[in-house]
XYZ file of C-alpha atoms in Angstrom:
386
model
C -15.381 -7.423 -16.365
C -14.762 -9.433 -19.538
C -11.257 -9.475 -20.941
C -10.892 -7.640 -24.218
C -10.283 -9.945 -27.157
C -6.859 -9.411 -28.716
C -6.251 -10.157 -32.378
C -2.914 -11.232 -33.771
C -1.345 -9.171 -36.557
C -2.402 -11.761 -39.155
C -5.974 -11.881 -37.834
C -6.197 -8.076 -37.910
C -4.884 -7.966 -41.487
C -7.374 -10.598 -42.611
C -10.207 -8.708 -40.914
C -9.187 -5.412 -42.551
C -8.810 -7.128 -45.946
C -12.313 -8.561 -45.667
C -13.760 -5.181 -44.675
C -12.324 -3.597 -47.827
C -13.443 -6.611 -49.878
C -17.005 -6.219 -48.575
C -17.141 -2.597 -49.698
C -15.625 -3.385 -53.104
C -18.138 -6.179 -53.650
C -20.958 -3.880 -52.535
C -19.939 -1.271 -55.114
C -19.747 -3.921 -57.831
C -23.147 -5.403 -57.018
C -24.782 -1.974 -56.747
C -23.557 -1.309 -60.260
C -24.414 -4.790 -61.584
C -27.911 -4.866 -60.089
C -28.919 -1.346 -61.100
C -32.115 -2.522 -62.794
C -33.187 -4.372 -59.647
C -32.496 -1.369 -57.397
C -34.322 1.027 -59.731
C -37.141 -1.405 -60.466
C -39.812 1.261 -60.902
C -42.585 1.399 -63.464
C -41.469 2.347 -66.957
C -43.166 5.740 -66.668
C -41.513 6.455 -63.289
C -38.126 5.423 -64.696
C -38.635 7.738 -67.668
C -39.467 10.657 -65.348
C -36.360 9.907 -63.278
C -34.154 9.863 -66.378
C -35.721 13.064 -67.656
C -34.533 14.810 -64.522
C -31.235 12.904 -64.117
C -30.064 11.570 -67.524
C -28.066 8.361 -67.144
C -28.993 8.074 -63.454
C -27.135 5.375 -61.523
C -26.951 4.539 -57.820
C -23.608 5.535 -56.289
C -22.307 5.526 -52.714
C -19.164 6.822 -51.029
C -17.348 4.628 -48.487
C -15.016 5.591 -45.632
C -12.993 2.956 -43.752
C -11.174 3.730 -40.488
C -10.076 1.722 -37.471
C -10.282 2.668 -33.792
C -12.295 2.504 -30.607
C -15.931 3.558 -30.142
C -18.555 3.573 -27.408
C -21.722 1.656 -28.205
C -24.819 2.824 -26.403
C -28.319 4.252 -26.464
C -28.726 8.013 -26.822
C -31.796 10.224 -26.957
C -34.713 10.938 -24.668
C -37.487 9.003 -22.925
C -39.574 9.335 -26.067
C -36.978 8.416 -28.673
C -33.879 6.286 -28.181
C -31.306 5.459 -30.834
C -28.535 2.886 -30.590
C -25.365 4.510 -31.850
C -21.557 4.531 -31.789
C -19.756 7.560 -30.420
C -16.068 8.477 -30.630
C -13.661 10.720 -32.554
C -13.014 7.697 -34.774
C -16.673 7.564 -35.819
C -16.527 11.265 -36.702
C -13.375 10.709 -38.738
C -15.040 7.849 -40.622
C -17.909 10.174 -41.511
C -15.338 12.721 -42.684
C -13.799 10.088 -44.964
C -17.179 9.216 -46.462
C -18.067 12.847 -47.158
C -14.614 13.510 -48.652
C -15.056 10.874 -51.364
C -16.946 13.476 -53.407
C -14.118 15.975 -53.004
C -11.472 13.564 -54.271
C -13.697 11.965 -56.891
C -13.335 8.410 -55.542
C -15.723 5.771 -54.214
C -13.554 4.564 -51.326
C -11.336 6.453 -48.872
C -9.143 4.634 -46.347
C -7.479 6.196 -43.330
C -3.772 5.600 -42.691
C -4.448 3.416 -39.599
C -6.816 1.241 -41.648
C -4.335 1.059 -44.535
C -1.582 -0.069 -42.158
C -3.839 -2.876 -40.902
C -4.206 -4.317 -44.418
C -2.026 -7.169 -45.613
C 0.971 -6.291 -47.794
C -0.703 -7.763 -50.876
C -3.729 -5.501 -50.525
C -1.682 -2.429 -49.563
C 0.070 -2.745 -52.916
C -3.302 -2.199 -54.645
C -4.032 1.078 -52.820
C -2.464 4.523 -53.209
C -1.861 7.519 -50.964
C -3.760 10.550 -52.284
C -3.302 13.188 -49.543
C -2.347 13.941 -45.950
C -4.697 15.958 -43.749
C -4.849 17.429 -40.249
C -8.340 18.379 -39.197
C -7.549 20.096 -35.878
C -4.690 21.012 -33.567
C -5.573 18.060 -31.326
C -5.205 15.527 -34.128
C -2.080 14.202 -35.825
C -1.714 14.353 -39.615
C -3.314 11.327 -41.263
C -2.724 9.897 -44.712
C -5.710 9.274 -46.987
C -5.646 6.271 -49.313
C -7.974 4.912 -51.957
C -8.659 1.628 -53.696
C -9.399 2.683 -57.268
C -12.794 1.765 -58.678
C -14.116 2.013 -62.223
C -17.885 1.599 -62.052
C -18.409 2.193 -65.775
C -17.461 -1.434 -66.498
C -19.951 -3.483 -68.520
C -20.564 -6.108 -65.835
C -22.888 -8.200 -68.026
C -20.209 -8.783 -70.647
C -17.686 -9.470 -67.887
C -20.015 -12.070 -66.363
C -20.186 -13.834 -69.742
C -16.391 -13.819 -69.992
C -16.187 -15.294 -66.513
C -18.735 -17.965 -67.410
C -16.801 -19.127 -70.475
C -13.302 -18.503 -69.073
C -12.697 -22.087 -67.879
C -10.881 -24.519 -70.227
C -13.297 -26.561 -72.362
C -14.004 -30.121 -71.256
C -13.056 -32.771 -73.870
C -16.742 -33.638 -74.239
C -17.576 -29.967 -74.875
C -15.264 -29.328 -77.823
C -18.159 -29.424 -80.267
C -20.386 -27.117 -78.170
C -17.481 -24.674 -77.754
C -17.031 -24.487 -81.518
C -20.772 -23.915 -81.885
C -20.541 -21.129 -79.314
C -17.766 -19.425 -81.302
C -19.810 -19.581 -84.500
C -22.843 -18.226 -82.622
C -20.720 -15.414 -81.206
C -19.648 -14.419 -84.716
C -23.292 -14.397 -85.779
C -24.108 -12.217 -82.743
C -21.395 -9.725 -83.717
C -22.810 -9.544 -87.238
C -26.313 -9.054 -85.851
C -25.159 -6.280 -83.520
C -23.404 -4.596 -86.435
C -26.523 -4.729 -88.581
C -28.663 -3.402 -85.730
C -26.251 -0.564 -85.031
C -26.203 0.463 -88.685
C -29.913 0.073 -89.422
C -30.687 3.440 -91.012
C -27.924 4.962 -88.914
C -29.775 4.273 -85.642
C -28.626 2.396 -82.542
C -30.738 -0.381 -81.037
C -31.802 1.966 -78.230
C -32.927 4.570 -80.775
C -34.816 1.900 -82.730
C -36.659 0.967 -79.542
C -37.696 4.561 -78.835
C -38.587 5.094 -82.489
C -40.946 2.136 -82.131
C -42.267 3.676 -78.925
C -42.951 7.083 -80.416
C -44.954 5.595 -83.284
C -46.664 2.894 -81.264
C -50.185 4.171 -81.958
C -49.669 5.073 -85.619
C -50.857 1.711 -87.014
C -51.227 -1.751 -85.552
C -49.183 -3.132 -88.440
C -46.239 -0.872 -87.620
C -46.529 -1.783 -83.920
C -46.488 -5.527 -84.596
C -43.557 -5.120 -86.983
C -41.527 -3.263 -84.349
C -42.287 -5.940 -81.743
C -41.365 -8.697 -84.172
C -38.067 -6.966 -84.965
C -37.420 -6.482 -81.230
C -38.221 -10.120 -80.461
C -36.085 -11.393 -83.341
C -33.052 -9.386 -82.227
C -33.395 -10.548 -78.640
C -33.907 -14.171 -79.696
C -30.791 -14.106 -81.865
C -28.720 -12.494 -79.106
C -29.928 -14.858 -76.381
C -29.529 -17.902 -78.600
C -25.969 -16.890 -79.482
C -24.720 -16.319 -75.958
C -26.861 -18.636 -73.906
C -28.042 -21.399 -76.282
C -31.508 -21.031 -74.738
C -34.646 -20.125 -76.712
C -37.092 -17.351 -75.901
C -40.660 -18.487 -75.394
C -42.208 -15.032 -75.834
C -41.345 -11.343 -76.004
C -41.991 -10.924 -72.286
C -39.855 -13.875 -71.129
C -36.126 -14.476 -71.484
C -34.090 -17.181 -69.743
C -33.460 -16.371 -66.049
C -29.709 -16.616 -66.759
C -29.856 -13.395 -68.763
C -31.731 -10.108 -68.547
C -35.523 -10.097 -68.701
C -37.401 -8.088 -71.301
C -38.153 -5.473 -68.649
C -34.482 -5.248 -67.662
C -33.664 -4.814 -71.346
C -36.128 -1.962 -71.782
C -34.970 -0.137 -68.645
C -31.378 -0.460 -69.803
C -32.293 1.010 -73.186
C -34.102 3.933 -71.557
C -31.092 4.705 -69.376
C -28.643 4.414 -72.280
C -30.796 6.617 -74.478
C -30.985 9.275 -71.766
C -27.189 9.433 -71.925
C -27.062 9.497 -75.736
C -29.639 12.199 -76.470
C -31.739 12.786 -73.344
C -35.436 12.022 -72.867
C -36.633 15.598 -72.592
C -38.023 15.614 -76.137
C -39.997 12.389 -75.656
C -43.376 12.636 -73.953
C -44.275 10.478 -70.964
C -47.478 9.418 -72.767
C -45.431 7.996 -75.636
C -43.312 5.977 -73.215
C -46.297 4.790 -71.149
C -48.030 3.532 -74.301
C -44.896 1.915 -75.699
C -42.323 -0.230 -73.925
C -43.832 -1.637 -70.769
C -47.415 -1.379 -72.008
C -49.432 0.084 -69.147
C -46.313 1.088 -67.226
C -47.290 -1.140 -64.304
C -44.498 -1.920 -61.809
C -43.034 -5.376 -62.385
C -41.316 -7.211 -59.540
C -37.844 -8.647 -60.090
C -36.356 -11.496 -58.142
C -33.750 -10.358 -55.625
C -30.210 -11.294 -56.671
C -28.324 -13.828 -54.555
C -24.721 -12.812 -53.831
C -22.369 -15.464 -52.473
C -18.843 -14.622 -51.329
C -16.623 -17.677 -50.701
C -14.307 -18.065 -47.724
C -11.648 -15.361 -47.828
C -8.310 -15.995 -49.468
C -5.896 -13.181 -50.312
C -5.639 -14.577 -53.879
C -9.151 -13.289 -54.530
C -7.729 -9.817 -55.279
C -5.940 -11.222 -58.330
C -8.227 -14.109 -59.305
C -11.686 -12.525 -59.047
C -12.331 -11.063 -62.502
C -14.720 -8.449 -61.098
C -12.217 -7.145 -58.537
C -9.455 -7.024 -61.135
C -11.655 -5.164 -63.611
C -12.816 -2.766 -60.886
C -9.293 -1.294 -60.771
C -8.634 -1.624 -64.519
C -7.790 2.081 -64.892
C -4.765 1.803 -62.582
C -1.708 -0.302 -63.456
C 1.533 -0.861 -61.556
C 3.299 1.739 -63.724
C 0.479 4.198 -62.971
C 0.975 3.626 -59.236
C 4.733 4.158 -59.529
C 4.244 7.448 -61.370
C 1.616 8.477 -58.838
C 3.949 7.633 -55.942
C 6.557 10.029 -57.364
C 3.966 12.748 -57.812
C 2.409 12.467 -54.349
C 5.872 12.358 -52.749
C 6.823 15.602 -54.505
C 3.495 17.129 -53.444
C 3.910 16.217 -49.754
C 7.556 17.341 -49.737
C 6.515 20.761 -51.066
C 7.934 20.449 -54.596
C 4.668 21.423 -56.168
C 6.091 22.406 -59.548
C 7.465 18.867 -60.008
C 4.259 17.382 -58.631
C 2.206 19.438 -61.074
C 4.213 18.128 -64.046
C 3.762 14.508 -62.963
C 0.060 14.909 -62.129
C -0.626 16.526 -65.509
C 0.938 13.543 -67.292
C -1.083 11.114 -65.171
C -4.292 13.075 -65.679
C -3.779 12.974 -69.436
C -3.145 9.216 -69.357
C -6.404 8.745 -67.413
C -8.302 10.612 -70.157
C -8.965 13.398 -67.638
C -10.921 11.049 -65.372
C -8.683 10.512 -62.322
C -10.416 12.233 -59.394
C -7.464 12.617 -56.967
C -5.308 13.976 -59.793
C -7.943 16.549 -60.729
C -8.368 17.639 -57.116
C -4.645 18.038 -56.340
C -4.019 19.900 -59.599
C -6.771 22.327 -58.574
C -5.190 22.763 -55.106
C -1.800 23.484 -56.700
C -3.341 25.963 -59.155
C -5.219 27.749 -56.357
C -1.865 28.406 -54.634
C -0.117 29.706 -57.741
C 1.694 26.408 -58.417
C 3.795 26.839 -55.264
C 3.467 25.270 -51.834
C 2.459 27.714 -49.055
C 5.349 29.117 -47.026
C 4.054 27.325 -43.923
C 3.495 24.009 -45.712
C 4.303 21.057 -43.453
C 3.335 18.187 -45.697
C -0.393 18.086 -45.002
C -3.598 19.997 -45.689
C -5.549 21.639 -42.861
C -9.151 22.677 -42.350
C -8.224 26.130 -43.639
C -7.288 24.491 -46.946
C -10.782 23.050 -47.330
C -10.673 20.057 -44.954
């Protein structure tokens, strides 16, 4: 029988840190590469957005640590390789509970304790639960994620964040002047007859078949705006309407982004599929998009503070926010729900009514008349909705 491999405390912390990092990076890339994931035909994308305006791909993640049995289960006709244990079930519970708490990532207390101190400081306790009489109460933690970040703009900031080389002083100055021109162009596009660029695109779509002159004018305007934008931020010319430098979004990516943005602004229910099929995207034929390449360098704990994407992912939560939250969750667990309610309401207001755990716990407190149950022991049970 092989001896079980034993990890040191530092090795376990590094392994746990990398597990959380992998999920954070996955969430970021799912959000960044939305156009690649939803690379359908223009008509299919329009139908999707008609039914789900502003549709984006989202996943919930549960991270736990513990033993499991690996083996094949099933019958002679169908066999599945699987992992079985109470720990696997608890991980599934964490994943399903992300919707309840309004977060993307839930960490169990054992997993949280395995993290390094630096990473623990970036997480927060959001509840304590006991699922059955056989189990001990377990704390639930989250690493806060804001997936509404404009990753494209952030990528540009990252690209130009390094100090300019002495030989690049002139090109840097040119870039600044080009950026000012881009801002002016965006302003003029936004205020063109009171319409946004997305609305201008769809306006061109809706009247595509009115006259060939109007159609060519709309395409020329579209091409000019894209050329100016790409020239300003990338210093690379556009050879045609259907081709933009690989370093930035393709024309198809641009059109899909505009469709999704427009579905959020005013919905696509009043625009016919025929108009869209005959407009942006031409015949509506599916266009392949090169798979993105994602490279993660060798792990170093500094990545949590030096990676601009990871830092921006938690931009809604500051150290002062975490301190206020710590006071609120402590009052909640100790049964001082009136005090907890006051703190949570302040935090919820500061988050512009967006913090999921805050919203959930305020609802729990309200459901119990703003007072902890008489048998409250510092954790929620299955009877309370878990």
